[in-house]
Amino acid sequence: QVHVMESGGGSVRAGGSLRLTCRVSGDTYSSTCMGWFRQVPGMEREGLAAIDSRGTITYAEFVKGRFTISQDKGKKTLDLEMNGLKPEDAAIYYCAADGVGPRGGYCSLAPTIFIAPAALSGYWGQGTQVKVSS
C-alpha cells in the first residue's frame, strides 16, 4: 500500500522560509510523478507544483519565484522550499504521488493538480500545517 508522509510544517513570520519534505513508501511504481497542493479548511485545494516522471517541473503562477521543488528519486522524496512566505500562504500542505508500474510509462499530476485539484488521483498524506504571521 502506498504511504505518503509530509513533514516540515511550522510557524513563521511573513517573509520567512520553510522547507517541507514528502516521503513515499510502499509503492511498486516504476515511474512516479509527484506534486504539492495546499488547502485551507473549508476552501478549495490549490495546486502548487508538480514533477512528472520525466523530471519536468511545473509551478502555479502564484508561487513562481518563491517556491521550489526538488526530488530525490532514490530516496523517493520531494521537497518544497518556500521563501518569502505571506500570511495567505497559511494552509495545510499536502504531497501527492502517483505512478505507473511495473512496465513504467509516463505519469504526471499536471494539469489536474492545477486546474481541478479536487479531482486529483493518486495518494497523499495527512498534510503538514504551515502558519504565517504578519
Short mmCIF file of N, CA and C in Angstrom, two decimals:
data_model
loop_
_atom_site.label_atom_id
_atom_site.label_comp_id
_atom_site.label_asym_id
_atom_site.label_seq_id
_atom_site.Cartn_x
_atom_site.Cartn_y
_atom_site.Cartn_z
N GLN A 1 0.84 -1.18 0.00
CA GLN A 1 0.00 0.00 0.00
C GLN A 1 0.88 1.24 0.00
N VAL A 2 0.52 2.19 -0.83
CA VAL A 2 1.32 3.41 -0.94
C VAL A 2 1.08 4.29 0.28
N HIS A 3 2.17 4.77 0.83
CA HIS A 3 2.11 5.64 2.00
C HIS A 3 2.87 6.92 1.70
N VAL A 4 2.21 8.05 1.92
CA VAL A 4 2.83 9.35 1.68
C VAL A 4 2.86 10.11 3.00
N MET A 5 3.99 10.67 3.33
CA MET A 5 4.10 11.40 4.59
C MET A 5 4.77 12.74 4.35
N GLU A 6 4.09 13.78 4.80
CA GLU A 6 4.62 15.14 4.71
C GLU A 6 5.17 15.57 6.07
N SER A 7 6.20 16.38 6.05
CA SER A 7 6.77 16.91 7.29
C SER A 7 7.40 18.26 7.02
N GLY A 8 7.72 18.96 8.10
CA GLY A 8 8.44 20.22 7.97
C GLY A 8 7.61 21.47 8.18
N GLY A 9 6.32 21.32 8.39
CA GLY A 9 5.49 22.49 8.60
C GLY A 9 5.83 23.17 9.92
N GLY A 10 5.31 24.37 10.09
CA GLY A 10 5.55 25.10 11.31
C GLY A 10 5.03 26.51 11.21
N SER A 11 5.45 27.34 12.15
CA SER A 11 5.01 28.73 12.18
C SER A 11 6.18 29.65 11.86
N VAL A 12 5.95 30.58 10.97
CA VAL A 12 6.99 31.54 10.61
C VAL A 12 6.36 32.92 10.50
N ARG A 13 7.22 33.92 10.51
CA ARG A 13 6.77 35.28 10.27
C ARG A 13 6.73 35.54 8.76
N ALA A 14 5.93 36.49 8.37
CA ALA A 14 5.88 36.86 6.96
C ALA A 14 7.29 37.20 6.47
N GLY A 15 7.60 36.72 5.29
CA GLY A 15 8.93 36.90 4.73
C GLY A 15 9.87 35.76 5.03
N GLY A 16 9.45 34.88 5.92
CA GLY A 16 10.30 33.76 6.31
C GLY A 16 10.25 32.62 5.32
N SER A 17 10.95 31.55 5.67
CA SER A 17 11.08 30.39 4.79
C SER A 17 10.79 29.11 5.55
N LEU A 18 10.34 28.13 4.81
CA LEU A 18 10.16 26.77 5.35
C LEU A 18 10.50 25.77 4.25
N ARG A 19 10.94 24.61 4.67
CA ARG A 19 11.22 23.52 3.73
C ARG A 19 10.40 22.32 4.16
N LEU A 20 9.50 21.90 3.30
CA LEU A 20 8.67 20.73 3.56
C LEU A 20 9.26 19.53 2.83
N THR A 21 9.09 18.37 3.43
CA THR A 21 9.59 17.13 2.84
C THR A 21 8.47 16.12 2.71
N CYS A 22 8.45 15.43 1.60
CA CYS A 22 7.49 14.37 1.35
C CYS A 22 8.25 13.07 1.11
N ARG A 23 7.80 12.03 1.77
CA ARG A 23 8.40 10.70 1.58
C ARG A 23 7.33 9.71 1.14
N VAL A 24 7.64 8.94 0.12
CA VAL A 24 6.73 7.94 -0.40
C VAL A 24 7.30 6.56 -0.12
N SER A 25 6.45 5.66 0.33
CA SER A 25 6.90 4.30 0.58
C SER A 25 5.78 3.34 0.22
N GLY A 26 6.16 2.07 0.08
CA GLY A 26 5.16 1.04 -0.16
C GLY A 26 4.68 0.93 -1.59
N ASP A 27 5.25 1.73 -2.48
CA ASP A 27 4.77 1.67 -3.87
C ASP A 27 5.60 0.69 -4.68
N THR A 28 5.03 0.27 -5.79
CA THR A 28 5.74 -0.60 -6.71
C THR A 28 5.83 0.05 -8.08
N TYR A 29 5.73 1.37 -8.09
CA TYR A 29 5.79 2.08 -9.35
C TYR A 29 7.19 1.99 -9.97
N SER A 30 7.22 1.91 -11.27
CA SER A 30 8.49 2.05 -11.97
C SER A 30 8.62 3.47 -12.51
N SER A 31 7.51 4.18 -12.63
CA SER A 31 7.54 5.60 -12.99
C SER A 31 6.67 6.34 -11.99
N THR A 32 7.20 7.40 -11.43
CA THR A 32 6.50 8.13 -10.38
C THR A 32 6.36 9.60 -10.75
N CYS A 33 5.22 10.15 -10.38
CA CYS A 33 5.02 11.59 -10.52
C CYS A 33 4.54 12.12 -9.17
N MET A 34 4.92 13.31 -8.84
CA MET A 34 4.61 13.85 -7.52
C MET A 34 4.28 15.33 -7.61
N GLY A 35 3.71 15.85 -6.55
CA GLY A 35 3.39 17.27 -6.54
C GLY A 35 2.96 17.71 -5.16
N TRP A 36 2.77 19.01 -5.02
CA TRP A 36 2.30 19.58 -3.77
C TRP A 36 1.04 20.42 -4.03
N PHE A 37 0.10 20.28 -3.12
CA PHE A 37 -1.05 21.17 -3.13
C PHE A 37 -1.31 21.59 -1.68
N ARG A 38 -2.13 22.61 -1.52
CA ARG A 38 -2.45 23.06 -0.17
C ARG A 38 -3.95 23.30 -0.06
N GLN A 39 -4.38 23.35 1.15
CA GLN A 39 -5.80 23.57 1.38
C GLN A 39 -6.02 24.24 2.72
N VAL A 40 -6.81 25.27 2.71
CA VAL A 40 -7.31 25.86 3.93
C VAL A 40 -8.63 25.18 4.22
N PRO A 41 -8.83 24.69 5.44
CA PRO A 41 -10.09 24.01 5.76
C PRO A 41 -11.30 24.82 5.31
N GLY A 42 -12.19 24.15 4.56
CA GLY A 42 -13.38 24.82 4.06
C GLY A 42 -13.20 25.49 2.72
N MET A 43 -11.95 25.51 2.24
CA MET A 43 -11.68 26.16 0.97
C MET A 43 -11.26 25.10 -0.06
N GLU A 44 -11.15 25.54 -1.30
CA GLU A 44 -10.71 24.64 -2.37
C GLU A 44 -9.22 24.34 -2.26
N ARG A 45 -8.84 23.19 -2.76
CA ARG A 45 -7.41 22.87 -2.86
C ARG A 45 -6.76 23.81 -3.88
N GLU A 46 -5.48 24.06 -3.67
CA GLU A 46 -4.69 24.84 -4.64
C GLU A 46 -3.45 24.03 -5.01
N GLY A 47 -3.31 23.75 -6.27
CA GLY A 47 -2.11 23.08 -6.74
C GLY A 47 -0.95 24.05 -6.74
N LEU A 48 0.21 23.59 -6.29
CA LEU A 48 1.37 24.46 -6.16
C LEU A 48 2.46 24.12 -7.17
N ALA A 49 2.81 22.85 -7.25
CA ALA A 49 3.92 22.44 -8.11
C ALA A 49 3.80 20.95 -8.38
N ALA A 50 4.38 20.54 -9.49
CA ALA A 50 4.35 19.13 -9.85
C ALA A 50 5.59 18.77 -10.64
N ILE A 51 6.00 17.52 -10.50
CA ILE A 51 7.11 17.00 -11.29
C ILE A 51 6.64 15.69 -11.92
N ASP A 52 6.81 15.57 -13.23
CA ASP A 52 6.33 14.36 -13.88
C ASP A 52 7.42 13.29 -13.88
N SER A 53 7.11 12.16 -14.48
CA SER A 53 8.03 11.02 -14.44
C SER A 53 9.29 11.26 -15.28
N ARG A 54 9.26 12.29 -16.11
CA ARG A 54 10.45 12.64 -16.91
C ARG A 54 11.29 13.71 -16.21
N GLY A 55 10.78 14.20 -15.07
CA GLY A 55 11.52 15.23 -14.35
C GLY A 55 11.14 16.65 -14.71
N THR A 56 10.12 16.82 -15.51
CA THR A 56 9.67 18.16 -15.88
C THR A 56 8.87 18.75 -14.72
N ILE A 57 9.25 19.95 -14.34
CA ILE A 57 8.63 20.63 -13.19
C ILE A 57 7.72 21.75 -13.69
N THR A 58 6.56 21.85 -13.07
CA THR A 58 5.60 22.90 -13.38
C THR A 58 5.17 23.56 -12.08
N TYR A 59 5.06 24.88 -12.10
CA TYR A 59 4.63 25.62 -10.91
C TYR A 59 3.35 26.40 -11.21
N ALA A 60 2.55 26.58 -10.18
CA ALA A 60 1.43 27.51 -10.29
C ALA A 60 2.02 28.92 -10.40
N GLU A 61 1.36 29.77 -11.15
CA GLU A 61 1.88 31.12 -11.39
C GLU A 61 2.11 31.87 -10.08
N PHE A 62 1.22 31.68 -9.12
CA PHE A 62 1.29 32.50 -7.91
C PHE A 62 2.42 32.09 -6.96
N VAL A 63 3.14 30.98 -7.26
CA VAL A 63 4.26 30.60 -6.42
C VAL A 63 5.60 30.69 -7.14
N LYS A 64 5.54 30.99 -8.43
CA LYS A 64 6.79 31.08 -9.20
C LYS A 64 7.70 32.14 -8.59
N GLY A 65 8.95 31.79 -8.43
CA GLY A 65 9.91 32.71 -7.86
C GLY A 65 9.99 32.64 -6.35
N ARG A 66 9.03 32.01 -5.71
CA ARG A 66 9.04 31.89 -4.25
C ARG A 66 9.17 30.44 -3.81
N PHE A 67 8.52 29.52 -4.51
CA PHE A 67 8.53 28.11 -4.13
C PHE A 67 9.37 27.32 -5.14
N THR A 68 10.08 26.33 -4.63
CA THR A 68 10.90 25.46 -5.47
C THR A 68 10.76 24.02 -5.00
N ILE A 69 10.58 23.10 -5.94
CA ILE A 69 10.53 21.69 -5.56
C ILE A 69 11.79 20.99 -6.05
N SER A 70 12.19 19.98 -5.30
CA SER A 70 13.34 19.18 -5.69
C SER A 70 13.08 17.74 -5.29
N GLN A 71 13.43 16.84 -6.17
CA GLN A 71 13.13 15.42 -5.97
C GLN A 71 14.39 14.60 -5.84
N ASP A 72 14.34 13.62 -4.97
CA ASP A 72 15.39 12.61 -4.88
C ASP A 72 14.71 11.29 -5.21
N LYS A 73 14.89 10.82 -6.43
CA LYS A 73 14.20 9.61 -6.86
C LYS A 73 14.64 8.40 -6.06
N GLY A 74 15.93 8.34 -5.72
CA GLY A 74 16.44 7.21 -4.97
C GLY A 74 15.80 7.09 -3.60
N LYS A 75 15.61 8.25 -2.95
CA LYS A 75 15.02 8.26 -1.62
C LYS A 75 13.50 8.39 -1.67
N LYS A 76 12.96 8.60 -2.87
CA LYS A 76 11.52 8.79 -3.06
C LYS A 76 11.02 9.94 -2.20
N THR A 77 11.72 11.04 -2.29
CA THR A 77 11.32 12.24 -1.56
C THR A 77 11.10 13.40 -2.52
N LEU A 78 10.27 14.33 -2.09
CA LEU A 78 10.04 15.54 -2.84
C LEU A 78 9.98 16.69 -1.84
N ASP A 79 10.92 17.60 -1.93
CA ASP A 79 10.96 18.74 -1.04
C ASP A 79 10.28 19.95 -1.66
N LEU A 80 9.70 20.76 -0.82
CA LEU A 80 9.11 22.03 -1.24
C LEU A 80 9.78 23.13 -0.43
N GLU A 81 10.60 23.93 -1.08
CA GLU A 81 11.26 25.05 -0.45
C GLU A 81 10.41 26.29 -0.67
N MET A 82 10.00 26.92 0.43
CA MET A 82 9.12 28.08 0.34
C MET A 82 9.83 29.28 0.94
N ASN A 83 9.99 30.31 0.15
CA ASN A 83 10.61 31.56 0.58
C ASN A 83 9.62 32.72 0.46
N GLY A 84 9.91 33.78 1.17
CA GLY A 84 9.03 34.94 1.08
C GLY A 84 7.60 34.63 1.44
N LEU A 85 7.42 33.85 2.50
CA LEU A 85 6.07 33.41 2.86
C LEU A 85 5.19 34.60 3.26
N LYS A 86 3.93 34.50 2.88
CA LYS A 86 2.94 35.53 3.16
C LYS A 86 1.85 34.94 4.06
N PRO A 87 1.14 35.78 4.79
CA PRO A 87 0.04 35.24 5.62
C PRO A 87 -0.95 34.41 4.82
N GLU A 88 -1.17 34.76 3.56
CA GLU A 88 -2.11 34.00 2.73
C GLU A 88 -1.58 32.64 2.31
N ASP A 89 -0.31 32.35 2.60
CA ASP A 89 0.24 31.02 2.34
C ASP A 89 -0.10 30.03 3.45
N ALA A 90 -0.66 30.51 4.53
CA ALA A 90 -1.01 29.62 5.62
C ALA A 90 -2.06 28.61 5.17
N ALA A 91 -1.79 27.34 5.39
CA ALA A 91 -2.68 26.27 4.94
C ALA A 91 -2.12 24.95 5.42
N ILE A 92 -2.82 23.89 5.12
CA ILE A 92 -2.28 22.55 5.28
C ILE A 92 -1.71 22.14 3.93
N TYR A 93 -0.47 21.74 3.93
CA TYR A 93 0.23 21.39 2.71
C TYR A 93 0.29 19.88 2.55
N TYR A 94 -0.09 19.43 1.37
CA TYR A 94 -0.13 18.00 1.07
C TYR A 94 0.78 17.67 -0.10
N CYS A 95 1.37 16.51 -0.01
CA CYS A 95 2.15 15.97 -1.11
C CYS A 95 1.33 14.87 -1.77
N ALA A 96 1.27 14.89 -3.08
CA ALA A 96 0.55 13.88 -3.83
C ALA A 96 1.54 13.06 -4.65
N ALA A 97 1.23 11.78 -4.78
CA ALA A 97 2.10 10.89 -5.55
C ALA A 97 1.23 9.91 -6.33
N ASP A 98 1.70 9.61 -7.51
CA ASP A 98 1.04 8.61 -8.34
C ASP A 98 2.10 7.97 -9.19
N GLY A 99 1.75 6.93 -9.91
CA GLY A 99 2.76 6.29 -10.70
C GLY A 99 2.21 5.26 -11.65
N VAL A 100 3.12 4.68 -12.38
CA VAL A 100 2.81 3.63 -13.35
C VAL A 100 3.76 2.47 -13.12
N GLY A 101 3.26 1.28 -13.13
CA GLY A 101 4.14 0.13 -12.97
C GLY A 101 3.45 -1.15 -13.34
N PRO A 102 4.17 -2.25 -13.51
CA PRO A 102 5.64 -2.36 -13.46
C PRO A 102 6.33 -2.05 -14.77
N ARG A 103 5.58 -1.90 -15.85
CA ARG A 103 6.23 -1.66 -17.13
C ARG A 103 6.66 -0.22 -17.32
N GLY A 104 6.23 0.62 -16.39
CA GLY A 104 6.61 2.02 -16.50
C GLY A 104 5.71 2.76 -17.46
N GLY A 105 6.17 3.90 -17.88
CA GLY A 105 5.38 4.76 -18.74
C GLY A 105 5.40 6.17 -18.20
N TYR A 106 4.63 7.02 -18.81
CA TYR A 106 4.61 8.42 -18.42
C TYR A 106 3.54 8.68 -17.36
N CYS A 107 3.91 9.52 -16.39
CA CYS A 107 2.98 9.87 -15.33
C CYS A 107 3.11 11.36 -15.04
N SER A 108 2.01 12.02 -14.86
CA SER A 108 2.04 13.43 -14.48
C SER A 108 0.77 13.79 -13.71
N LEU A 109 0.93 14.57 -12.67
CA LEU A 109 -0.22 15.07 -11.92
C LEU A 109 -0.79 16.35 -12.55
N ALA A 110 0.00 16.96 -13.42
CA ALA A 110 -0.45 18.14 -14.14
C ALA A 110 -1.24 17.71 -15.37
N PRO A 111 -2.19 18.46 -15.84
CA PRO A 111 -2.64 19.73 -15.29
C PRO A 111 -3.68 19.63 -14.18
N THR A 112 -4.13 18.39 -13.88
CA THR A 112 -5.21 18.23 -12.92
C THR A 112 -4.91 18.92 -11.59
N ILE A 113 -3.67 18.80 -11.10
CA ILE A 113 -3.35 19.37 -9.80
C ILE A 113 -3.53 20.87 -9.79
N PHE A 114 -3.46 21.50 -10.96
CA PHE A 114 -3.60 22.95 -11.04
C PHE A 114 -5.02 23.39 -11.40
N ILE A 115 -5.65 22.71 -12.34
CA ILE A 115 -6.93 23.19 -12.84
C ILE A 115 -8.13 22.51 -12.18
N ALA A 116 -7.92 21.31 -11.64
CA ALA A 116 -9.04 20.60 -10.99
C ALA A 116 -8.52 19.77 -9.84
N PRO A 117 -7.87 20.40 -8.87
CA PRO A 117 -7.23 19.64 -7.79
C PRO A 117 -8.20 18.78 -6.98
N ALA A 118 -9.47 19.12 -6.99
CA ALA A 118 -10.44 18.29 -6.27
C ALA A 118 -10.59 16.93 -6.93
N ALA A 119 -10.23 16.83 -8.20
CA ALA A 119 -10.36 15.58 -8.94
C ALA A 119 -9.04 14.82 -9.02
N LEU A 120 -8.07 15.26 -8.26
CA LEU A 120 -6.74 14.65 -8.33
C LEU A 120 -6.78 13.19 -7.91
N SER A 121 -6.11 12.34 -8.70
CA SER A 121 -5.99 10.93 -8.35
C SER A 121 -4.64 10.69 -7.70
N GLY A 122 -4.43 9.51 -7.19
CA GLY A 122 -3.17 9.19 -6.57
C GLY A 122 -3.30 9.11 -5.05
N TYR A 123 -2.20 9.35 -4.38
CA TYR A 123 -2.16 9.22 -2.92
C TYR A 123 -1.59 10.49 -2.31
N TRP A 124 -2.03 10.79 -1.11
CA TRP A 124 -1.43 11.87 -0.31
C TRP A 124 -1.56 11.56 1.15
N GLY A 125 -0.80 12.29 1.94
CA GLY A 125 -0.75 12.00 3.36
C GLY A 125 -1.72 12.87 4.16
N GLN A 126 -1.41 12.99 5.44
CA GLN A 126 -2.25 13.77 6.35
C GLN A 126 -1.98 15.27 6.24
N GLY A 127 -0.91 15.61 5.56
CA GLY A 127 -0.57 17.01 5.40
C GLY A 127 0.26 17.54 6.54
N THR A 128 0.86 18.69 6.32
CA THR A 128 1.62 19.36 7.34
C THR A 128 1.21 20.83 7.34
N GLN A 129 0.99 21.37 8.54
CA GLN A 129 0.41 22.71 8.64
C GLN A 129 1.46 23.79 8.60
N VAL A 130 1.18 24.81 7.84
CA VAL A 130 2.04 25.98 7.76
C VAL A 130 1.25 27.19 8.25
N LYS A 131 1.83 27.90 9.20
CA LYS A 131 1.23 29.13 9.71
C LYS A 131 2.17 30.28 9.45
N VAL A 132 1.64 31.38 8.99
CA VAL A 132 2.46 32.55 8.69
C VAL A 132 1.83 33.77 9.37
N SER A 133 2.58 34.37 10.25
CA SER A 133 2.08 35.54 10.97
C SER A 133 2.59 36.81 10.31
N SER A 134 1.77 37.84 10.38
CA SER A 134 2.15 39.12 9.76
C SER A 134 2.96 39.98 10.70
#
